Amino acid sequence: MTKAIISYDKDLPEIPDRRPWDKPTSFLVKDATTESGWHVDASGRRPSRLLLIPKLHTAVGQWRDDDYPGTSEVTQRLFAYWFDEEPRGCRLCRPLSLSLLPA
């Protein structure tokens, strides 16, 4: 059986006051000189070495800004619920991953 890299009794690092449903404006970087072992880099979204990722972020961001053109009425209603009506704790992963799927 695969052993977990981080045990479950250990707190995971996080950015204070970060709202996970908003577009990322900072990310964590390992830093052995700090007490927590991490520091916040506020230069924007974490850079990626994969060539497709920045293009994908740009395309999805534009699609969101344009109110999801090409989606069905049902999909638009689900997005409205997830982004605007559902409690904020549920807003990050599901809408982000679902917004990448074709409608």
mmCIF file of C-alpha atoms in Angstrom:
data_model
loop_
_atom_site.group_PDB
_atom_site.id
_atom_site.type_symbol
_atom_site.label_atom_id
_atom_site.label_comp_id
_atom_site.label_asym_id
_atom_site.label_seq_id
_atom_site.Cartn_x
_atom_site.Cartn_y
_atom_site.Cartn_z
ATOM 1 C CA MET A 1 0.000 0.000 0.000
ATOM 2 C CA THR A 2 1.252 3.482 -0.828
ATOM 3 C CA LYS A 3 2.291 5.524 2.172
ATOM 4 C CA ALA A 4 1.018 9.103 2.444
ATOM 5 C CA ILE A 5 3.683 11.767 1.968
ATOM 6 C CA ILE A 6 2.017 14.114 4.475
ATOM 7 C CA SER A 7 0.453 12.467 7.491
ATOM 8 C CA TYR A 8 -3.156 13.389 8.199
ATOM 9 C CA ASP A 9 -2.336 14.775 11.629
ATOM 10 C CA LYS A 10 -0.226 17.553 10.087
ATOM 11 C CA ASP A 11 -1.730 20.898 9.096
ATOM 12 C CA LEU A 12 -1.372 21.736 5.428
ATOM 13 C CA PRO A 13 0.006 25.178 4.578
ATOM 14 C CA GLU A 14 -2.421 27.806 3.369
ATOM 15 C CA ILE A 15 -2.467 31.456 2.401
ATOM 16 C CA PRO A 16 -4.157 33.558 5.110
ATOM 17 C CA ASP A 17 -7.406 35.240 3.990
ATOM 18 C CA ARG A 18 -7.283 33.526 0.580
ATOM 19 C CA ARG A 19 -10.712 33.061 -0.937
ATOM 20 C CA PRO A 20 -10.482 29.830 -2.960
ATOM 21 C CA TRP A 21 -13.422 30.732 -5.204
ATOM 22 C CA ASP A 22 -11.584 33.829 -6.535
ATOM 23 C CA LYS A 23 -8.938 33.855 -9.251
ATOM 24 C CA PRO A 24 -5.530 33.121 -7.665
ATOM 25 C CA THR A 25 -3.354 36.169 -6.975
ATOM 26 C CA SER A 26 -0.651 34.395 -4.962
ATOM 27 C CA PHE A 27 0.808 30.979 -4.218
ATOM 28 C CA LEU A 28 2.976 29.216 -1.636
ATOM 29 C CA VAL A 29 6.678 28.560 -2.142
ATOM 30 C CA LYS A 30 8.790 26.278 0.044
ATOM 31 C CA ASP A 31 11.140 28.318 2.220
ATOM 32 C CA ALA A 32 13.298 26.577 4.830
ATOM 33 C CA THR A 33 14.179 29.942 6.425
ATOM 34 C CA THR A 34 10.629 30.537 7.701
ATOM 35 C CA GLU A 35 9.017 28.941 10.736
ATOM 36 C CA SER A 36 6.249 27.368 8.670
ATOM 37 C CA GLY A 37 8.563 26.251 5.859
ATOM 38 C CA TRP A 38 6.605 28.318 3.318
ATOM 39 C CA HIS A 39 6.273 31.899 2.127
ATOM 40 C CA VAL A 40 3.608 33.610 0.022
ATOM 41 C CA ASP A 41 4.552 34.767 -3.467
ATOM 42 C CA ALA A 42 2.011 37.466 -4.381
ATOM 43 C CA SER A 43 3.114 37.810 -8.006
ATOM 44 C CA GLY A 44 -0.076 36.204 -9.373
ATOM 45 C CA ARG A 45 -1.023 32.667 -10.327
ATOM 46 C CA ARG A 46 1.662 29.982 -9.895
ATOM 47 C CA PRO A 47 3.639 29.732 -13.142
ATOM 48 C CA SER A 48 3.575 26.464 -15.033
ATOM 49 C CA ARG A 49 6.306 24.867 -17.109
ATOM 50 C CA LEU A 50 3.684 23.226 -19.312
ATOM 51 C CA LEU A 51 3.086 25.202 -22.502
ATOM 52 C CA LEU A 52 -0.663 24.574 -22.632
ATOM 53 C CA ILE A 53 -1.529 25.729 -19.091
ATOM 54 C CA PRO A 54 -1.223 29.542 -19.546
ATOM 55 C CA LYS A 55 -3.242 29.325 -22.768
ATOM 56 C CA LEU A 56 -5.880 27.230 -20.997
ATOM 57 C CA HIS A 57 -6.096 29.707 -18.087
ATOM 58 C CA THR A 58 -6.515 32.595 -20.561
ATOM 59 C CA ALA A 59 -9.166 30.800 -22.618
ATOM 60 C CA VAL A 60 -11.203 29.676 -19.590
ATOM 61 C CA GLY A 61 -10.932 33.152 -18.026
ATOM 62 C CA GLN A 62 -12.251 34.749 -21.223
ATOM 63 C CA TRP A 63 -15.058 32.177 -21.438
ATOM 64 C CA ARG A 64 -16.068 32.994 -17.849
ATOM 65 C CA ASP A 65 -15.873 36.751 -18.464
ATOM 66 C CA ASP A 66 -18.158 36.297 -21.488
ATOM 67 C CA ASP A 67 -20.744 34.437 -19.322
ATOM 68 C CA TYR A 68 -20.018 30.947 -20.670
ATOM 69 C CA PRO A 69 -21.084 31.216 -24.328
ATOM 70 C CA GLY A 70 -22.180 27.954 -25.919
ATOM 71 C CA THR A 71 -23.483 26.376 -22.711
ATOM 72 C CA SER A 72 -27.017 25.062 -22.316
ATOM 73 C CA GLU A 73 -29.599 26.766 -20.099
ATOM 74 C CA VAL A 74 -29.242 23.945 -17.569
ATOM 75 C CA THR A 75 -25.465 24.430 -17.414
ATOM 76 C CA GLN A 76 -25.889 28.199 -17.023
ATOM 77 C CA ARG A 77 -28.333 27.642 -14.150
ATOM 78 C CA LEU A 78 -25.935 25.204 -12.461
ATOM 79 C CA PHE A 79 -23.076 27.695 -12.798
ATOM 80 C CA ALA A 80 -25.279 30.443 -11.332
ATOM 81 C CA TYR A 81 -26.068 28.213 -8.371
ATOM 82 C CA TRP A 82 -22.463 27.139 -7.786
ATOM 83 C CA PHE A 83 -20.938 30.588 -8.238
ATOM 84 C CA ASP A 84 -23.647 32.857 -6.812
ATOM 85 C CA GLU A 85 -26.048 30.929 -4.588
ATOM 86 C CA GLU A 86 -24.250 28.007 -2.957
ATOM 87 C CA PRO A 87 -22.372 28.617 0.305
ATOM 88 C CA ARG A 88 -18.893 29.887 -0.455
ATOM 89 C CA GLY A 89 -17.107 26.834 0.922
ATOM 90 C CA CYS A 90 -18.266 24.783 -2.074
ATOM 91 C CA ARG A 91 -17.213 27.163 -4.816
ATOM 92 C CA LEU A 92 -13.670 26.261 -5.800
ATOM 93 C CA CYS A 93 -12.949 22.836 -7.206
ATOM 94 C CA ARG A 94 -16.285 21.744 -8.591
ATOM 95 C CA PRO A 95 -16.968 24.888 -10.691
ATOM 96 C CA LEU A 96 -13.342 25.174 -11.800
ATOM 97 C CA SER A 97 -13.164 21.581 -12.977
ATOM 98 C CA LEU A 98 -16.664 21.591 -14.450
ATOM 99 C CA SER A 99 -16.069 24.836 -16.325
ATOM 100 C CA LEU A 100 -13.354 22.975 -18.241
ATOM 101 C CA LEU A 101 -15.798 20.325 -19.495
ATOM 102 C CA PRO A 102 -17.738 20.792 -22.728
ATOM 103 C CA ALA A 103 -21.409 21.633 -22.195
#
